[in-house]
Structure formats: structure tokens, C-alpha cells
mmCIF file of C-alpha atoms in Angstrom:
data_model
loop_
_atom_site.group_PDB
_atom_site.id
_atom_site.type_symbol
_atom_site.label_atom_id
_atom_site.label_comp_id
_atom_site.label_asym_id
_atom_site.label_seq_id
_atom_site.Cartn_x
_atom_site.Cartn_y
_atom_site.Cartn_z
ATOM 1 C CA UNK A 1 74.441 -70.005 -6.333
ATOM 2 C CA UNK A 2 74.359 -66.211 -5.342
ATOM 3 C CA UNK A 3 73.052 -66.157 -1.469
ATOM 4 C CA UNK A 4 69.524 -63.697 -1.084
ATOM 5 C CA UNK A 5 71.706 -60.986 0.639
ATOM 6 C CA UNK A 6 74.266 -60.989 -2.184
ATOM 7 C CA UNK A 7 71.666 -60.670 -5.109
ATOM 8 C CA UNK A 8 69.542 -58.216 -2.990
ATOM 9 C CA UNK A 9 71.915 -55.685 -1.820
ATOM 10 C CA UNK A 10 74.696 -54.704 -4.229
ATOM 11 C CA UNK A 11 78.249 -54.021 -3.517
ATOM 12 C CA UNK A 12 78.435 -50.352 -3.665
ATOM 13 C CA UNK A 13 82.037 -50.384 -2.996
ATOM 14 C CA UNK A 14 82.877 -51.655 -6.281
ATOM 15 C CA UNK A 15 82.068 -48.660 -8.276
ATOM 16 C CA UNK A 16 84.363 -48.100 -10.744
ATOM 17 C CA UNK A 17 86.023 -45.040 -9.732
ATOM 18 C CA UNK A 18 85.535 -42.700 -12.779
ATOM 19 C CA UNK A 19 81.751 -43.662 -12.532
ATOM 20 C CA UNK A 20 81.945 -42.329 -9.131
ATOM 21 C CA UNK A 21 83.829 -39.280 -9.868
ATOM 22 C CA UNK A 22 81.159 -38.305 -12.278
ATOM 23 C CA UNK A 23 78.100 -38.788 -9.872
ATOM 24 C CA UNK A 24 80.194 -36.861 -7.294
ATOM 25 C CA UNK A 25 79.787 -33.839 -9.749
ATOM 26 C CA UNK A 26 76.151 -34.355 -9.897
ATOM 27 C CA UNK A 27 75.849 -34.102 -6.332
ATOM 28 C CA UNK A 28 75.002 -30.975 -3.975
ATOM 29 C CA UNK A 29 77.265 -30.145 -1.467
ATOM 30 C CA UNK A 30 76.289 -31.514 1.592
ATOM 31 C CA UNK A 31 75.898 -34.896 -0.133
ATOM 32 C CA UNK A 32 79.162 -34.873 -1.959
ATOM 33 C CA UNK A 33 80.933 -33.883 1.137
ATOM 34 C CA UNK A 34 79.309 -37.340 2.712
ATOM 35 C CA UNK A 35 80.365 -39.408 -0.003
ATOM 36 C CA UNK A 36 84.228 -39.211 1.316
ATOM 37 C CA UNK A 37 82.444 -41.458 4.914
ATOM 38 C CA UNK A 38 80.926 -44.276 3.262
ATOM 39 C CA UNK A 39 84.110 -46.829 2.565
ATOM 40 C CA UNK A 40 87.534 -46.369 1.603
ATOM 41 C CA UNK A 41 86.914 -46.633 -2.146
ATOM 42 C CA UNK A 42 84.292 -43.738 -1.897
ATOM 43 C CA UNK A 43 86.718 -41.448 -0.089
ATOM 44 C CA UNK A 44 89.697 -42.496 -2.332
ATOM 45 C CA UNK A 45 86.939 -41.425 -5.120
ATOM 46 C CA UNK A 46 86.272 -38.022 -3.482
ATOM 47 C CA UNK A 47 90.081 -37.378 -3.201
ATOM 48 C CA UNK A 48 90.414 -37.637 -6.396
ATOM 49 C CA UNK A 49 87.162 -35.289 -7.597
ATOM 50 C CA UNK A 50 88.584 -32.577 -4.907
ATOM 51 C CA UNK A 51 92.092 -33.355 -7.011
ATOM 52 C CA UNK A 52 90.386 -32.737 -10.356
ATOM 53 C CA UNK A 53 89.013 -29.324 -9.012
ATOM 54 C CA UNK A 54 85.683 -30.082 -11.236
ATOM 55 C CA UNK A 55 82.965 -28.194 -11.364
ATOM 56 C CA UNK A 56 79.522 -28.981 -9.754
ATOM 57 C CA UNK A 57 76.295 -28.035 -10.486
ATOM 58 C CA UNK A 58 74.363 -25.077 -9.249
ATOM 59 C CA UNK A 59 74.093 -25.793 -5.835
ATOM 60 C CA UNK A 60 71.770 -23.925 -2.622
ATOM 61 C CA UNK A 61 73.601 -21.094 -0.695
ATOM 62 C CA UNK A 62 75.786 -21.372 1.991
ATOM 63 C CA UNK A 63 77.581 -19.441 4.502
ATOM 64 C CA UNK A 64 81.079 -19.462 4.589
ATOM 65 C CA UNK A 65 83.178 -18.669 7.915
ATOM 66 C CA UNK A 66 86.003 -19.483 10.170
ATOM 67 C CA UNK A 67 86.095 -19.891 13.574
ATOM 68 C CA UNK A 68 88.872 -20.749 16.260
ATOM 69 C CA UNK A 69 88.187 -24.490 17.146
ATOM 70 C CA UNK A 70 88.878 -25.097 13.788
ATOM 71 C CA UNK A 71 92.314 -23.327 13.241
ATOM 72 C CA UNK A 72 93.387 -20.506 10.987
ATOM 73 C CA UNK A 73 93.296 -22.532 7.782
ATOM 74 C CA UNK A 74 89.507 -24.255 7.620
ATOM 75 C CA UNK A 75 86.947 -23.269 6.152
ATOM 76 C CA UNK A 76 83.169 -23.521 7.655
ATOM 77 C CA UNK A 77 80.311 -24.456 5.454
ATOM 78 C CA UNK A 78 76.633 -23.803 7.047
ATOM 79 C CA UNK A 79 73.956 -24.681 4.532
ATOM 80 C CA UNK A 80 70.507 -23.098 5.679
ATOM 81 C CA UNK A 81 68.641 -25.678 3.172
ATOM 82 C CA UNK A 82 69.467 -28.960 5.344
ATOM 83 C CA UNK A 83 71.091 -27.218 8.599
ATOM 84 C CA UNK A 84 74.464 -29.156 7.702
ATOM 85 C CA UNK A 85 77.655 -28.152 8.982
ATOM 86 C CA UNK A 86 80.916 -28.828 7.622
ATOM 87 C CA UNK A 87 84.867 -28.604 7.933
ATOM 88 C CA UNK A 88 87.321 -28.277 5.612
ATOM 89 C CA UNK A 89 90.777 -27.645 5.013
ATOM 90 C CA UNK A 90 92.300 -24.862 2.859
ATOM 91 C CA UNK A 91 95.064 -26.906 1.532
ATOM 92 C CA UNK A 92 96.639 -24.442 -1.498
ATOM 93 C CA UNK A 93 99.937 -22.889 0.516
ATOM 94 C CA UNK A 94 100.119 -19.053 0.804
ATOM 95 C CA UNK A 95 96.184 -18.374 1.062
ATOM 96 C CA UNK A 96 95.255 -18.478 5.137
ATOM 97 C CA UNK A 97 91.732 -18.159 5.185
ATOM 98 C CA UNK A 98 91.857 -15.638 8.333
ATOM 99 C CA UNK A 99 94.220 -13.172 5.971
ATOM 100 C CA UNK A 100 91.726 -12.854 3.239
ATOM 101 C CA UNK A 101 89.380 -10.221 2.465
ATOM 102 C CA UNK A 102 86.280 -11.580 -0.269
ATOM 103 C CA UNK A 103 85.503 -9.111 -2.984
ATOM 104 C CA UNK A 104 82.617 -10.748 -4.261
ATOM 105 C CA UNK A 105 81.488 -14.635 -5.265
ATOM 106 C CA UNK A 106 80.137 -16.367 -8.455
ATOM 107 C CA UNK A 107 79.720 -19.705 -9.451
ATOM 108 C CA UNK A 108 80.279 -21.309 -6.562
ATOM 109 C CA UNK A 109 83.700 -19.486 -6.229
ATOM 110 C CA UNK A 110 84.793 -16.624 -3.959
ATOM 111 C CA UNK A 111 87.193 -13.790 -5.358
ATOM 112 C CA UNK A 112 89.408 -12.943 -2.656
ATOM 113 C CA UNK A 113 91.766 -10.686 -1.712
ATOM 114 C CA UNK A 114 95.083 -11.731 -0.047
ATOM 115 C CA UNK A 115 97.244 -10.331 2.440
ATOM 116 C CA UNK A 116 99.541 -8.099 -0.377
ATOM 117 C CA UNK A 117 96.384 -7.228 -1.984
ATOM 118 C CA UNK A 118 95.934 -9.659 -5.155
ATOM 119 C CA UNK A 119 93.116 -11.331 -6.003
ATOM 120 C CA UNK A 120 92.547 -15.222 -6.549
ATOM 121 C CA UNK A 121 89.826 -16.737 -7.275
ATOM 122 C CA UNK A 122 89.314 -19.533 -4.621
ATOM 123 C CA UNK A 123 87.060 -22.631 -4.398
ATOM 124 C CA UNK A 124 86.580 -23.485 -1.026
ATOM 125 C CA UNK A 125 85.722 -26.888 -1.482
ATOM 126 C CA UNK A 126 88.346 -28.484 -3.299
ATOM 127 C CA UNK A 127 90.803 -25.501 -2.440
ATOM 128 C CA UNK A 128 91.477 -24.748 -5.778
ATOM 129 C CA UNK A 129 92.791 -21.329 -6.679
ATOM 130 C CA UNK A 130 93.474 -19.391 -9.852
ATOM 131 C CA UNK A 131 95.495 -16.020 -9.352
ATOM 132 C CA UNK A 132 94.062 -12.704 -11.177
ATOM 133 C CA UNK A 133 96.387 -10.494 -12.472
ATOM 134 C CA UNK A 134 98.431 -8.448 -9.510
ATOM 135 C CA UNK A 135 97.846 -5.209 -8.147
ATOM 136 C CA UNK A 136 100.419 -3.649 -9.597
ATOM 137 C CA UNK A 137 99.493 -3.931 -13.422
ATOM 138 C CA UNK A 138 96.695 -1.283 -12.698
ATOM 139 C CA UNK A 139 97.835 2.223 -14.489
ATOM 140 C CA UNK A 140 97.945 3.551 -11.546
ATOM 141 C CA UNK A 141 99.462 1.406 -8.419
ATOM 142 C CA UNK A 142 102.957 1.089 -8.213
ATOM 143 C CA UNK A 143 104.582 -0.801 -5.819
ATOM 144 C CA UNK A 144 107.951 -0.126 -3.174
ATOM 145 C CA UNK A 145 109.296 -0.552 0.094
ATOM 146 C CA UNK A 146 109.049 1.801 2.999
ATOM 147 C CA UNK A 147 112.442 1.931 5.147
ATOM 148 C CA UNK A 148 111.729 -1.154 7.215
ATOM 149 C CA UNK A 149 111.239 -3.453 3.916
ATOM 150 C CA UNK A 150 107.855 -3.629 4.280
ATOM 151 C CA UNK A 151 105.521 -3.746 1.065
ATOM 152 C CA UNK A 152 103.868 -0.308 -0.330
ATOM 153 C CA UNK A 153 101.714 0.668 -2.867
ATOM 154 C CA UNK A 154 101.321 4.155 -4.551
ATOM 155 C CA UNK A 155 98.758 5.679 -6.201
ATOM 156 C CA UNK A 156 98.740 7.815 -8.594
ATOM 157 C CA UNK A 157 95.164 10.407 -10.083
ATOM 158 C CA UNK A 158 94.815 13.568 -11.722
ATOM 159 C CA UNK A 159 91.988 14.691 -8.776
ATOM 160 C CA UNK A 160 94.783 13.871 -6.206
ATOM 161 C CA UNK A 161 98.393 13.682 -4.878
ATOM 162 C CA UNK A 162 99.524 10.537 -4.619
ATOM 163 C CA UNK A 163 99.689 8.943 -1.548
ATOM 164 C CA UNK A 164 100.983 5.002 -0.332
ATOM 165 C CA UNK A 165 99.273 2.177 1.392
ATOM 166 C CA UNK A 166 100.750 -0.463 3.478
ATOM 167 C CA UNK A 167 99.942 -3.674 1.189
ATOM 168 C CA UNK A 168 97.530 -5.151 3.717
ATOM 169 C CA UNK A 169 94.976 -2.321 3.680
ATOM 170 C CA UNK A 170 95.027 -1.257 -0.142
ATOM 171 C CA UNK A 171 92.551 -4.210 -0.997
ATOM 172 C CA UNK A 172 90.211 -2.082 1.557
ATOM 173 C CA UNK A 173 90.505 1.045 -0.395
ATOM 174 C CA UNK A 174 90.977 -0.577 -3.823
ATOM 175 C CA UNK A 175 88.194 -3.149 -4.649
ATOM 176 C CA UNK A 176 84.381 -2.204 -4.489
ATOM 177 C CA UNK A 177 82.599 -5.539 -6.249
ATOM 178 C CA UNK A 178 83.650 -8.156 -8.817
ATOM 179 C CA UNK A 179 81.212 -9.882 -11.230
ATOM 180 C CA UNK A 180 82.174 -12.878 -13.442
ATOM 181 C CA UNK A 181 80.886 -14.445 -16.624
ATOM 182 C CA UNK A 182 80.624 -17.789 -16.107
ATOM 183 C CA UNK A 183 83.534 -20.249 -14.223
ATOM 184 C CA UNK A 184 86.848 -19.875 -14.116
ATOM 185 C CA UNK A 185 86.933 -23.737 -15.003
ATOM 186 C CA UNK A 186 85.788 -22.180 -18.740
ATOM 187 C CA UNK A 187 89.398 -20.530 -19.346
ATOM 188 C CA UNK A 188 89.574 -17.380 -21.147
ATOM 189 C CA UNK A 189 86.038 -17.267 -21.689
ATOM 190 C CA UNK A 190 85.531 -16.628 -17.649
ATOM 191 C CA UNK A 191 85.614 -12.465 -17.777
ATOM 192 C CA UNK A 192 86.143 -11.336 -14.326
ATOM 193 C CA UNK A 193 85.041 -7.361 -14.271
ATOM 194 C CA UNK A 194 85.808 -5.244 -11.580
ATOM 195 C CA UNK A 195 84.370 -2.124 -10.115
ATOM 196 C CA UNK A 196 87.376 -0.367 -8.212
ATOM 197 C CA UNK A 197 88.713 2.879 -6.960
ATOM 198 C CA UNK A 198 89.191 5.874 -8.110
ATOM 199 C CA UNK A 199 85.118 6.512 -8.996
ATOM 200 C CA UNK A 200 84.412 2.698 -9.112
ATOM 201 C CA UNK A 201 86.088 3.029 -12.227
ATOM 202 C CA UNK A 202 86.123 -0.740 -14.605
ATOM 203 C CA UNK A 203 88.907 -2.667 -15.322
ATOM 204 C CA UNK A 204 88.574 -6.148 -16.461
ATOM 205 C CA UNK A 205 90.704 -9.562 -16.928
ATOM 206 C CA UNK A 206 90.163 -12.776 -18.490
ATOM 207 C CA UNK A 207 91.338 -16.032 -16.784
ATOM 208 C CA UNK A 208 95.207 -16.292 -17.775
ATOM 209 C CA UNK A 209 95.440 -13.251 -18.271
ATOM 210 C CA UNK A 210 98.936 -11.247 -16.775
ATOM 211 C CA UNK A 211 97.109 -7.516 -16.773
ATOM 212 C CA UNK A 212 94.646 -5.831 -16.035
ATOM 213 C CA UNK A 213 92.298 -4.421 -18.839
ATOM 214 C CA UNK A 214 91.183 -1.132 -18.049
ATOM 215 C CA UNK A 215 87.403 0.236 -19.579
ATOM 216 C CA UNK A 216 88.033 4.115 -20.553
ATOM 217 C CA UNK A 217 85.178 6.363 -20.074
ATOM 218 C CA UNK A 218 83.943 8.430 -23.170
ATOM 219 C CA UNK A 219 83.163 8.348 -26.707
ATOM 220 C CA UNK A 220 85.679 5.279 -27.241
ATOM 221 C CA UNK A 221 83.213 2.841 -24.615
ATOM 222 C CA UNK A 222 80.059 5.093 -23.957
ATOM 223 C CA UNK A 223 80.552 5.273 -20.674
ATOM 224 C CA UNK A 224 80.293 8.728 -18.600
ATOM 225 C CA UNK A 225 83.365 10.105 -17.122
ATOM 226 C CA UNK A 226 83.946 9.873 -13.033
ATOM 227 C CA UNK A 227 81.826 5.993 -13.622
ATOM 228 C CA UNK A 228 79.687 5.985 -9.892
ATOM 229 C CA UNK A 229 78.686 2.974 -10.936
ATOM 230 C CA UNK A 230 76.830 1.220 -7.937
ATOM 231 C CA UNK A 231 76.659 -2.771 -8.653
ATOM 232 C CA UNK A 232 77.066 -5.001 -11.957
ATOM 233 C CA UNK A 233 75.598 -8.294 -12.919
ATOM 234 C CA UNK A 234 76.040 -10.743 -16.290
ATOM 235 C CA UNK A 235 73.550 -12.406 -17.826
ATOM 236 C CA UNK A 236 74.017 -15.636 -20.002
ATOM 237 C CA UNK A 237 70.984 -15.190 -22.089
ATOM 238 C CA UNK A 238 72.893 -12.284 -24.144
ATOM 239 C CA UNK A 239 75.893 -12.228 -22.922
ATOM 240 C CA UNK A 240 76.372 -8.883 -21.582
ATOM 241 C CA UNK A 241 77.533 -7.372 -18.347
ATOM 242 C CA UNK A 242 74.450 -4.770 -16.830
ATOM 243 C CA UNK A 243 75.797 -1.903 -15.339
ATOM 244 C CA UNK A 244 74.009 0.324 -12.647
ATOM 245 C CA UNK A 245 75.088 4.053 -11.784
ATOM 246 C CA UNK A 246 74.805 5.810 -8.830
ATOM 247 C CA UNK A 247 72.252 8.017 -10.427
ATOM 248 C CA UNK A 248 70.130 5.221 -11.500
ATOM 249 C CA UNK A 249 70.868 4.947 -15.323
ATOM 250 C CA UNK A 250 72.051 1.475 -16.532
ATOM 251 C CA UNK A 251 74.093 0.659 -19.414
ATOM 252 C CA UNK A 252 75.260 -2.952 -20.886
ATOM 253 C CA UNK A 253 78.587 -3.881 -21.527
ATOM 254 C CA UNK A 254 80.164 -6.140 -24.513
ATOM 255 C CA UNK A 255 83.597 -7.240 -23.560
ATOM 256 C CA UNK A 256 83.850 -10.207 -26.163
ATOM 257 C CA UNK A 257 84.857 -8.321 -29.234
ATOM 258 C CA UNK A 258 88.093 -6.272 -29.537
ATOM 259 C CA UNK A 259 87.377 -3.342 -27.258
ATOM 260 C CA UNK A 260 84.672 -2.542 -25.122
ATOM 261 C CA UNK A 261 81.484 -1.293 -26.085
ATOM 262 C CA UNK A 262 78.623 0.288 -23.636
ATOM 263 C CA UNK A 263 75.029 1.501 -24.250
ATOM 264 C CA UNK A 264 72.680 3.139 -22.185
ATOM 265 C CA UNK A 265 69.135 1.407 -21.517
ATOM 266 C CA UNK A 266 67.863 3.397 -19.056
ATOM 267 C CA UNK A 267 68.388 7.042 -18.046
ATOM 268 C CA UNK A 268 69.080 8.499 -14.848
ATOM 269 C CA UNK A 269 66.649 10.152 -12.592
ATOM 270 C CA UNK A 270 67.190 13.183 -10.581
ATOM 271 C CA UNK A 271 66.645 11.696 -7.230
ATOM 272 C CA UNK A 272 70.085 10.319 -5.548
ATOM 273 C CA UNK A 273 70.300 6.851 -4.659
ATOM 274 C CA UNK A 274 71.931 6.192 -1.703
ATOM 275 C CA UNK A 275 73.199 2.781 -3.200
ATOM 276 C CA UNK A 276 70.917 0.947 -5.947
ATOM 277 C CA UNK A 277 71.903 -2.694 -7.315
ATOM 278 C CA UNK A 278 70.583 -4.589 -10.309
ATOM 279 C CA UNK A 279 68.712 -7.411 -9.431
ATOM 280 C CA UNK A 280 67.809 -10.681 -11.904
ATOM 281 C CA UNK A 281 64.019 -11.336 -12.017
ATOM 282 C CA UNK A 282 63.437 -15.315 -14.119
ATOM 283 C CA UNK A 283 60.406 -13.412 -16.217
ATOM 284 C CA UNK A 284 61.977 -11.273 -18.644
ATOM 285 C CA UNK A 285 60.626 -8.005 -19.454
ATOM 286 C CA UNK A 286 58.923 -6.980 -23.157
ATOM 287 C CA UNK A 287 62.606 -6.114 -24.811
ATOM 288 C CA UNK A 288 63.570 -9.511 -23.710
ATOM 289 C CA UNK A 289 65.905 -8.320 -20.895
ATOM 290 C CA UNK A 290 65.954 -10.379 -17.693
ATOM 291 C CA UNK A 291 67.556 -7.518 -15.007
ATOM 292 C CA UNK A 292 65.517 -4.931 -13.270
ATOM 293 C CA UNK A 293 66.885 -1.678 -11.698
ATOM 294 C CA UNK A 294 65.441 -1.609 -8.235
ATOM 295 C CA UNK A 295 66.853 0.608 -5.328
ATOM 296 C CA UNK A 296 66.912 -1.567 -2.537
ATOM 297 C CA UNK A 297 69.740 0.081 0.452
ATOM 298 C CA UNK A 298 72.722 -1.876 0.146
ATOM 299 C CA UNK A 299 72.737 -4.349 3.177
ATOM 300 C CA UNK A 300 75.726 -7.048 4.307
ATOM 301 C CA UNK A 301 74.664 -9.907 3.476
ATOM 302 C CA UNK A 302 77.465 -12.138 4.302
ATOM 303 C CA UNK A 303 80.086 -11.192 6.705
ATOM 304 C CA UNK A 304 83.486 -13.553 7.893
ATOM 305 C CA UNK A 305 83.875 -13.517 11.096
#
């Protein structure tokens, strides 16, 4: 006969370990990081989600920073929402926390920037990466060596000479913002678009990808030559990237059939904006269109210290 503690309180630690896996991806952050303190079979059961790199759902912001008394290669996660604090390991070799510069985030992912300039998509909690394509398959960045070995890139425009960049510092003068369509976890169907030097000009790759796709100006894509453009967003409910100039005006952008196709939805005004951004509203507007043009100054919102 069961005793009153045994049918009362059930042995948690039994859990069969692919039903725990899949509550683990139901979980928000803070929580699921907990899960790997409650017995050995949980943590064994966390290993193994962090293992599977799977994705969780949408979960409350967070800051993201390093700082010394945790070494070079953790990452900090403050949550504002519960005041939690945690620790954790970059594991994935060649990516040092301290030597990357974030382009923009998505999805619960970062988009970083290493220390020779290509960007990787990152997940900071599981330390999962997937590489975008390299520098170097941009028209026009080639790379070399200066006399001492040490990494170069060129570039090359018809408004100027061209001029070389020690590898470190040509993600600083290279990448403006980065916008994605959904998670990298979706495979090619995760379009990572990129606003980038020279005149935040487009380019775009999908997952797997080995180049770089860039988005001409003109009558080809219906976008204006010398782009400006300011900020980008996606939205799901069409499936179209927004795109907002530096005069104001805002054109979409299809990227899922075979070329690129852009149309204005909103002229430009003659007042200069310092910096506007789109913004997504939840109410959608009369043509059915959930984004609103709204200059706001552009403002850091999330530095790494």
C-alpha cells in the first residue's frame, strides 16, 4: 500500500526526458534557466534542450552584457520583468563575447559581428551559432594582407577611391541594421536583410546561403538610387519587409519570388529627418497595414559594456 507522502507528492524526477525537453521549450527564460537546479535528471534534461538548440517561445526582453567577474566568454542575462540575473557560458569556439560587435537582434537571436568582420547569427542561450555569408562576397570588399600579415579589406565605389580597413574596424564602417524574417531555426525561409554602407545600400541572404544578395536600385526593384534608407522592419501578416528613407517615404519589399520587388506606400516630405524608424502598432490601419512611420530621434537602446 502506497504511503500518504508517496500518493500525495509525485516524483518529479521521473519525467521522461523528451516530455521534459518539450516543456523546457514552453518555458520563459528565467524559468527554463532554473530547470537545470532542480535534480540531476532535470539538468541532464536541460543539457540536452541547450544541445538541441530549439527554439522557445516569445519571451520578455532582456539585457544582454558582459562584465569582468565573469570572464571574457559569459554572457549576462538581466531580465527587467522578474529582476533575475543570470550566467552563462558562450561555449561555440572562435566567438569571444568581448570581440563582438551586435548589428541588430530578432527572434530571440543577436546578429553579430566578429573580430574579421563576419556576421553569425548567435543565440546566447544555448550558444548556438549559424554563420552569414562572409564579408568578402559583397561586390565590393575584397580582402588582403598588409606587410605584417595582418587581415585587410578594400573597398571599392564609383563616388570614391578605394581605400582599406584593418579587419577589426570594417564591421564599424560596414553594417548599419539587420532585420530578419522569422528564425534562423526555419532554414532558408529565415531572410536576413541588411542595410549597409555605401548609402545604407540592401543586400540580403537566406540562411545557408554562401553570398550575399545584393538589392539594385532602379527600375529593375523600384527603389531610388543613393537608398538613405533609415530603419527596416518585417511583418508576418503579409510577408513583406517595410522600408523607411531618410526623407520619410516608405516602400515594401518582396524578397520571396525570383528577384526583388519594391513599392512605394508613402511619399516623402520635404522636411529632413534627422533619423526616423518604422515602428509596429498591434491595430492595423484601414489598408490593413500594421507599421506606422513615426520620427522618433534614434536613441541607444542597448549598449555592451
Amino acid at each position: 500500500m502506497e504511503s500518504c507522502a508517496e500518493s500525495t507528492f509525485p516524483d518529479w524526477t521521473r519525467l521522461l526526458q523528451d516530455l521534459l525537453v518539450a516543456i523546457f521549450g514552453e518555458l520563459e527564460i528565467p524559468n527554463l534557466l532554473r530547470t537545470g537546479a532542480v535534480c540531476t535528471s532535470w539538468r541532464s534534461a536541460y543539457r540536452t534542450f541547450r544541445r538541441l538548440r530549439l527554439p522557445s517561445p516569445k519571451q520578455s526582453p532582456c539585457h544582454l552584457y558582459s562584465i569582468d567577474a565573469c570572464g571574457p566568454d559569459a554572457a549576462t542575462l538581466y531580465f527587467p520583468s522578474t529582476g533575475s540575473t543570470f550566467h552563462i557560458p558562450m561555449r561555440e569556439p572562435g566567438l569571444r563575447l568581448r570581440s563582438l560587435s551586435p548589428i541588430g537582434s530578432g527572434h530571440g537571436l543577436l546578429v553579430v559581428a566578429d573580430e574579421i568582420s563576419n556576421l553569425h547569427h548567435i543565440n546566447p542561450l544555448t550558444s548556438g551559432r549559424v554563420a552569414l555569408p562572409p564579408i568578402t562576397t559583397f561586390r565590393f570588399v575584397e580582402g588582403s594582407s598588409d606587410d605584417q600579415g595582418n587581415l585587410l579589406y578594400t573597398f571599392f565605389g564609383k563616388s570614391h577611391d578605394p581605400y582599406s580597413l584593418p579587419a577589426v574596424e570594417a564591421r564599424d564602417n560596414m553594417y548599419e541594421r539587420v532585420v530578419l524574417s522569422c528564425s534562423p531555426s526555419a532554414g532558408s525561409a529565415c531572410i536576413v536583410l541588411l542595410m549597409h554602407m555605401p548609402f545604407r545600400e540592401l543586400s540580403f541572404a537566406r540562411v545557408g546561403d554562401k553570398r550575399w544578395t545584393r538589392i539594385p536600385a532602379g527600375d529593375s526593384t523600384g527603389l531610388q538610387w543613393r537608398n538613405f534608407h533609415s530603419d527596416a522592419a518585417y511583418s508576418t501578416a503579409d510577408g513583406l519587409f517595410y522600408l523607411v528613407r531618410s526623407d520619410g517615404s516608405m516602400h515594401t519589399l518582396y524578397l520571396n519570388g525570383p528577384n526583388p520587388v519594391a513599392t512605394k506606400i508613402m511619399p516623402g516630405v520635404a522636411k529632413n529627418y534627422d533619423e526616423p524608424y518604422k515602428l509596429q502598432v498591434p491595430r492595423p490601419d484601414a489598408m490593413g497595414r500594421s507599421l506606422a512611420s513615426l520620427e522618433i530621434p534614434t536613441m541607444s537602446i542597448l549598449g555592451w559594456s
